[in-house]
mmCIF file of C-alpha atoms in Angstrom:
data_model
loop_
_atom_site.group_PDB
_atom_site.id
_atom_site.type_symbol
_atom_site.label_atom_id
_atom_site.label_comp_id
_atom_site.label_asym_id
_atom_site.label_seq_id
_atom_site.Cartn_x
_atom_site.Cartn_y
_atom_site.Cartn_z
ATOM 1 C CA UNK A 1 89.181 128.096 111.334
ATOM 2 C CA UNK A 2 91.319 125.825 113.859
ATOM 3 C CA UNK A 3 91.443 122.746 111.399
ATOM 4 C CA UNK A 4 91.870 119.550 113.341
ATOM 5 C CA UNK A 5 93.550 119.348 116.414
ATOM 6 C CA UNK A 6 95.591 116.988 118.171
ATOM 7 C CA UNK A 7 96.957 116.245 121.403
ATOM 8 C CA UNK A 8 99.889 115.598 122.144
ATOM 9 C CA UNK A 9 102.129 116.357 118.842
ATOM 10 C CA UNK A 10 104.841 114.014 120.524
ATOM 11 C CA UNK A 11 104.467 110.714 122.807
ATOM 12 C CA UNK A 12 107.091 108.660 124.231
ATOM 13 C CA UNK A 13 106.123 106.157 126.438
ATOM 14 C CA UNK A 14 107.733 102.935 127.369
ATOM 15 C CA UNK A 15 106.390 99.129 126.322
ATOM 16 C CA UNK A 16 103.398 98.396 128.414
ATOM 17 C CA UNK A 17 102.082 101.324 129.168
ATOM 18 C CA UNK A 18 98.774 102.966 128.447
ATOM 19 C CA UNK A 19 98.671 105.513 125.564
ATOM 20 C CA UNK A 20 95.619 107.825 124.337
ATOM 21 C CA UNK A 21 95.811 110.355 121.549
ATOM 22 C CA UNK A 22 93.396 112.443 121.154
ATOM 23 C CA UNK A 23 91.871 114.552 118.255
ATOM 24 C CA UNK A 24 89.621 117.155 118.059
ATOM 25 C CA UNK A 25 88.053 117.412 114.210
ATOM 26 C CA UNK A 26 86.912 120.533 112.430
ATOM 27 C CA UNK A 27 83.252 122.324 113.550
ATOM 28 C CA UNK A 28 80.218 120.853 111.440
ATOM 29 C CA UNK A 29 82.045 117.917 109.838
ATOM 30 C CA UNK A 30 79.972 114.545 110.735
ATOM 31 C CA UNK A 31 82.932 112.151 109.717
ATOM 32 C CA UNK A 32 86.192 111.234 111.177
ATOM 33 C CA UNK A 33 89.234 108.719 110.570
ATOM 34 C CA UNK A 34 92.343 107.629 111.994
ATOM 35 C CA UNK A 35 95.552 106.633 110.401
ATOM 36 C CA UNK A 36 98.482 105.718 110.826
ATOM 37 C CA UNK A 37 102.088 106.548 108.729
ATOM 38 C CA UNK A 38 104.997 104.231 108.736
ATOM 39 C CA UNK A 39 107.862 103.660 106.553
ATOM 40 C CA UNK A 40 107.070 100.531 105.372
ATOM 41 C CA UNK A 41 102.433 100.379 105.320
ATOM 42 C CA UNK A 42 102.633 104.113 104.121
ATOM 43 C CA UNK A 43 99.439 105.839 105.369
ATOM 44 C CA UNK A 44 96.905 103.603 106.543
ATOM 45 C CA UNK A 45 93.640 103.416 107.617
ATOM 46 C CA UNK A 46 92.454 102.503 111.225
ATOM 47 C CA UNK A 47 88.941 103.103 111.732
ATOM 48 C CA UNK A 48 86.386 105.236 110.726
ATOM 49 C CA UNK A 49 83.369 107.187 112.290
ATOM 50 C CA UNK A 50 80.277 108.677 110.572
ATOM 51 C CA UNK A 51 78.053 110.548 112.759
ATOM 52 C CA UNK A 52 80.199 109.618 116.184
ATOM 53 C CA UNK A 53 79.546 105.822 115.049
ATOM 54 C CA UNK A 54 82.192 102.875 113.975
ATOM 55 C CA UNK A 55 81.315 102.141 110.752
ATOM 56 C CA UNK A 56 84.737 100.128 110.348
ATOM 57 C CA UNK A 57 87.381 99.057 111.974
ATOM 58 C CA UNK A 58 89.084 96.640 110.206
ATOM 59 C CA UNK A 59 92.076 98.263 109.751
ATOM 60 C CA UNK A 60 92.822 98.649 113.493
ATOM 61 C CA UNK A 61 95.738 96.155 114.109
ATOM 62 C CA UNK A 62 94.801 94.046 117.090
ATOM 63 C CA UNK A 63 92.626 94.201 120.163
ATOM 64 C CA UNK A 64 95.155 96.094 122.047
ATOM 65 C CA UNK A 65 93.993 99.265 119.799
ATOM 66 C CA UNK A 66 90.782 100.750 120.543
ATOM 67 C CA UNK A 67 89.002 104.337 119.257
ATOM 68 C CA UNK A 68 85.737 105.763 120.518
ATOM 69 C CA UNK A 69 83.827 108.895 119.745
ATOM 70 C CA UNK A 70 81.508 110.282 122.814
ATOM 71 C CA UNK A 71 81.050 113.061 120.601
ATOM 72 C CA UNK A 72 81.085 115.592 117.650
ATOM 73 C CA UNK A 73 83.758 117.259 118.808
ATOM 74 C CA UNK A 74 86.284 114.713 119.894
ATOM 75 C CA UNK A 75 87.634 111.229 119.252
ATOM 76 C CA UNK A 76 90.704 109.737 121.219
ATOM 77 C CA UNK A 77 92.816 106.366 120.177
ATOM 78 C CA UNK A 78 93.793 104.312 122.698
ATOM 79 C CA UNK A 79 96.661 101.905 122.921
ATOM 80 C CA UNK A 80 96.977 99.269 125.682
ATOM 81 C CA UNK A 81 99.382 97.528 126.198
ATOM 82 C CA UNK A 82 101.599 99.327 123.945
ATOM 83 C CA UNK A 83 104.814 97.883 121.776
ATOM 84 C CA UNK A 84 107.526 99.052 120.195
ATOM 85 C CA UNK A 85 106.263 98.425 116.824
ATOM 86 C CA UNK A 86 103.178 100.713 117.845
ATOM 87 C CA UNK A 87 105.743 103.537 117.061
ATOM 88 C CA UNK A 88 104.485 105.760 114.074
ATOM 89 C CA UNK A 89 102.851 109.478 113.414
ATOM 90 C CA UNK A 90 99.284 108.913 114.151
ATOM 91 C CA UNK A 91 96.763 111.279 112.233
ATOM 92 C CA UNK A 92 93.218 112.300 112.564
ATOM 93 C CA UNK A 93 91.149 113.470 109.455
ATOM 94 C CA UNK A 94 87.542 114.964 109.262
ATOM 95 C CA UNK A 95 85.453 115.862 106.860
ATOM 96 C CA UNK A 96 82.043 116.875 106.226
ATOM 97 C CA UNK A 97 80.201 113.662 104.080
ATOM 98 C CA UNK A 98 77.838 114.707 102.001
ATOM 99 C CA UNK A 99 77.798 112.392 98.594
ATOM 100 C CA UNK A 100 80.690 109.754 99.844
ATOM 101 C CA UNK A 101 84.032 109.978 99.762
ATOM 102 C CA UNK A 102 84.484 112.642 97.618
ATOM 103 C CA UNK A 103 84.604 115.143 100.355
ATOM 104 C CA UNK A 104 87.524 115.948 100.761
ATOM 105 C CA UNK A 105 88.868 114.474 104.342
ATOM 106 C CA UNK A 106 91.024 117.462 106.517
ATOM 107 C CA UNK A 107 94.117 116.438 108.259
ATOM 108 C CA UNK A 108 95.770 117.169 111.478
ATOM 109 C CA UNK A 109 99.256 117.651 112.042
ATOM 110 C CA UNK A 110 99.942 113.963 113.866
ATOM 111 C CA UNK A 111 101.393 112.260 116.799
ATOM 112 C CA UNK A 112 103.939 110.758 116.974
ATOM 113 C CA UNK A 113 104.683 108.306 118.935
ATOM 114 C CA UNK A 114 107.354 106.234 120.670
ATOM 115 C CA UNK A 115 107.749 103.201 122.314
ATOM 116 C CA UNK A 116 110.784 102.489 123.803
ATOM 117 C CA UNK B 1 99.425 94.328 98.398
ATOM 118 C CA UNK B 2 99.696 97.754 97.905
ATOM 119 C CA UNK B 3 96.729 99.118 95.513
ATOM 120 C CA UNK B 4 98.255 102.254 94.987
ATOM 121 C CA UNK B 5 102.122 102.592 94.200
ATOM 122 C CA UNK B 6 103.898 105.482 94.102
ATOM 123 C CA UNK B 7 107.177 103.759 92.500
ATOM 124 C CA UNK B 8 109.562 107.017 93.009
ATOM 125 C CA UNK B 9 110.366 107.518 96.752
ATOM 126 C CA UNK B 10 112.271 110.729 95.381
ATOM 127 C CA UNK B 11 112.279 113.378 92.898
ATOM 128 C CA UNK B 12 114.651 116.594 92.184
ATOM 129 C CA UNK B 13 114.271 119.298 89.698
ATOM 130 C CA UNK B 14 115.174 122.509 89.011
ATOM 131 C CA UNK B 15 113.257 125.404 89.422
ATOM 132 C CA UNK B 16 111.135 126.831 86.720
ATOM 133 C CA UNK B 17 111.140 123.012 85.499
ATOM 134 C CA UNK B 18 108.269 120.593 85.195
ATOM 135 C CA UNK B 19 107.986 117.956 88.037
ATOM 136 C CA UNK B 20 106.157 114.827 87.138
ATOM 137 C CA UNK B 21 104.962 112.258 89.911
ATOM 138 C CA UNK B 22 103.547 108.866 89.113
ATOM 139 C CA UNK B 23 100.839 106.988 90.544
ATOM 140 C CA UNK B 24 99.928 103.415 89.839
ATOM 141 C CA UNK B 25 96.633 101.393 90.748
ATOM 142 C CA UNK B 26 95.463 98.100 90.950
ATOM 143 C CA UNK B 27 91.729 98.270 92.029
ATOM 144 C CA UNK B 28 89.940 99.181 88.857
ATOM 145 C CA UNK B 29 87.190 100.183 91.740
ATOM 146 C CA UNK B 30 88.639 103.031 92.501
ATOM 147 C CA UNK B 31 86.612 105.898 90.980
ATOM 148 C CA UNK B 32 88.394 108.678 92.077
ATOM 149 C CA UNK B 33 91.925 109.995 92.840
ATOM 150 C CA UNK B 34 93.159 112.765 94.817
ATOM 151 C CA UNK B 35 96.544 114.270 95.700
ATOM 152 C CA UNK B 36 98.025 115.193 98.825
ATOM 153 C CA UNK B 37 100.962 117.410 99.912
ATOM 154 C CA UNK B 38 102.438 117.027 103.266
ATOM 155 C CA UNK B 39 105.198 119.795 104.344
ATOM 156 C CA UNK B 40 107.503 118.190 107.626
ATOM 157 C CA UNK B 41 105.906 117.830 110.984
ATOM 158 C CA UNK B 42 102.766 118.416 109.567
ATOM 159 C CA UNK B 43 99.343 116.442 108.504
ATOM 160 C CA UNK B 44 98.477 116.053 104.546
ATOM 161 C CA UNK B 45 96.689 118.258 103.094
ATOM 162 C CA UNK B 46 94.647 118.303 99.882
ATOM 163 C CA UNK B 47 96.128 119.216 96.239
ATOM 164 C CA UNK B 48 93.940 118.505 93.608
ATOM 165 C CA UNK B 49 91.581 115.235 92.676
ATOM 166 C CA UNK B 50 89.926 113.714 89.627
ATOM 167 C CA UNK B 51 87.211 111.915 88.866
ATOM 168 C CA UNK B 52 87.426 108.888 86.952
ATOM 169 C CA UNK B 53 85.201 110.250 84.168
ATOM 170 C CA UNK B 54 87.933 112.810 83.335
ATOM 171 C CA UNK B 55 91.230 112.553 81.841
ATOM 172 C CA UNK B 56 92.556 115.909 83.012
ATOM 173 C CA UNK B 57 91.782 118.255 86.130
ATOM 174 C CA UNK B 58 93.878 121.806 85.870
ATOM 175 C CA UNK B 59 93.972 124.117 89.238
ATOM 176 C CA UNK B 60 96.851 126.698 88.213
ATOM 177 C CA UNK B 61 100.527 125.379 88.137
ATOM 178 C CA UNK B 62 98.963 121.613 89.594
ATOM 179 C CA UNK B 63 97.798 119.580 86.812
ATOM 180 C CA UNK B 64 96.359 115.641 87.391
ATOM 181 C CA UNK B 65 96.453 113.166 84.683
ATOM 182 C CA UNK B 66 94.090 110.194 84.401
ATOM 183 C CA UNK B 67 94.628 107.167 82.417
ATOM 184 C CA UNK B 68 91.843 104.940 82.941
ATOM 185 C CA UNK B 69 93.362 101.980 80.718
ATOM 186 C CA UNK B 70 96.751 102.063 82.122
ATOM 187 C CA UNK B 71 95.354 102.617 85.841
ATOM 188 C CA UNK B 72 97.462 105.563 86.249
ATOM 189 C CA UNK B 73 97.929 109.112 87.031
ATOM 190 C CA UNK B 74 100.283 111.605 87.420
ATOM 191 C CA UNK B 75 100.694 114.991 88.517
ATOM 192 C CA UNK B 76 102.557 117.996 86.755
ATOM 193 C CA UNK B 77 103.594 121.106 88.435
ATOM 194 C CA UNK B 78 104.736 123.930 86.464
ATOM 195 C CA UNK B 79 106.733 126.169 87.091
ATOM 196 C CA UNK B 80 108.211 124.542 89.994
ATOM 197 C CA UNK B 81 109.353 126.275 93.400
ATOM 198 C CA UNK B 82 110.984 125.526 96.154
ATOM 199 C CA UNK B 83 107.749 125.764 98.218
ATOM 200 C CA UNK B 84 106.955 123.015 96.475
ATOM 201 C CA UNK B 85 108.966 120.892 97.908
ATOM 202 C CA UNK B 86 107.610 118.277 99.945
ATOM 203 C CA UNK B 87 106.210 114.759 100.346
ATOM 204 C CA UNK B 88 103.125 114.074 97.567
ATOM 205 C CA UNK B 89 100.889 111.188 98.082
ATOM 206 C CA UNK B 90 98.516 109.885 95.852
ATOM 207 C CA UNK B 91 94.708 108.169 97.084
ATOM 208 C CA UNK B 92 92.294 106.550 95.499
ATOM 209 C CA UNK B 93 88.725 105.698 96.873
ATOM 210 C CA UNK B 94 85.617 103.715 95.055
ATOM 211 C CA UNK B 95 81.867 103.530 95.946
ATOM 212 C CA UNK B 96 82.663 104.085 100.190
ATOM 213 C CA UNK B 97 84.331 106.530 102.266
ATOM 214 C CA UNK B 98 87.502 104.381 102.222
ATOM 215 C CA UNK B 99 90.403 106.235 100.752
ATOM 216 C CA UNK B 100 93.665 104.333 99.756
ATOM 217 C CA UNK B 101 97.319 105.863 99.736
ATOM 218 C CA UNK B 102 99.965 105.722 98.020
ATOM 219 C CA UNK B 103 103.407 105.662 100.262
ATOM 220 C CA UNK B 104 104.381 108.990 98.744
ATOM 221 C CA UNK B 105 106.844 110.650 96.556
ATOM 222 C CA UNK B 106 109.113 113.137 98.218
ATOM 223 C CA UNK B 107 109.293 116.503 95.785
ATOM 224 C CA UNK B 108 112.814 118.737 96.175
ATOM 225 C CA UNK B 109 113.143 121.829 93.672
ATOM 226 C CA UNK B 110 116.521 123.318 93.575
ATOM 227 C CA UNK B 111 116.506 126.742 93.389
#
């Protein structure tokens, strides 16, 4: 079992430029999410995707974030343009939904990114 | 405003000791609680969880805590070990998929 997968494990970029993470969750599970861990917000929720759909969004922090989800098997994040304060660890979870969110949601092992 | 606060950004015991992290909530939503462990350079993973209609969930040396009334839980591990040490957070989710975090509680056991 491969868990979830992400690419890269380390990003440093400079302000402006284009960034996409990428995340690959585990085999069969029909729900994904994307956080993001800083020292002072903790672990926080971006968005969310149930059966390759958005269901919500709301935590993403601005329009210069954006997520999609062509399909089961992969999801990427995309920042543009990005900013210093983008800089964080960036983690995808999965998990297989069955009776709401008790299932218990898989992690992978992060990005993290710089912005210079 | 944080719904879940984890007010101990540290903790050290000894080995073979007890080690007791607290968890705090606001949202008397939240229906269930779950604990995470996350080891350096590496995602969370899951510990142990609780439903709000239980006071107590036991899975060997990891023991959760609820009290409803206070909103608050805590975690017990005994015996400590080193391997334990690492960065605990505490979630809480309600009705929806949406799970809440605490900022964590970074475990060290001294050998």
């Amino acid at each position: 079992d491969a868990g979830v997968i992400q690419s890269p494990r380390h990003e440093v970029t400079e302000m402006g430029q284009e960034v996409t993470l990428r995340c690959k969750p585990i085999s069969g599970h029909n729900s994904l999410f994307w956080y993001r861990q800083t020292m002072m917000r903790g672990l926080e929720l971006l968005i969310y995707f149930n059966n390759n759909v958005p269901i919500d969004d709301s935590g993403m922090p601005e329009d210069r974030f954006s997520a999609k989800m062509p399909n089961a098997s992969f999801s990427t994040l995309k920042i543009q343009p990005s900013e210093p304060r983008d800089s964080a660890v960036y983690f995808c979870a999965s998990r297989h939904t069955t009776s709401g969110f008790t299932d218990t949601q898989y992690f992978g092992p992060g990005t993290r990114l710089t912005v210079l | 405003d944080q719904q879940v606060k984890q007010n101990s950004p540290s903790l050290s015991v000894q080995e073979g000791r007890i080690s007791i992290l607290n968890c705090d909530y606001t949202n008397s939503m939240f229906d269930y609680f779950l604990w995470y462990k996350k080891y350096p350079a590496e995602g969370p993973t899951f510990l142990i969880s609780i439903s709000s209609i239980k006071d107590k969930n036991e899975d060997g040396r990891f023991t959760v805590f609820l009290n409803k009334s206070a909103k608050h839980l805590s975690l017990h591990i005994v015996p400590s070990q080193p391997g334990d040490s690492a960065v605990y957070f505490c979630a809480a989710g309600g009705s929806n998929y949406k799970l809440t975090f605490g900022k964590g509680t970074l475990l060290t056991v001294n050998p």
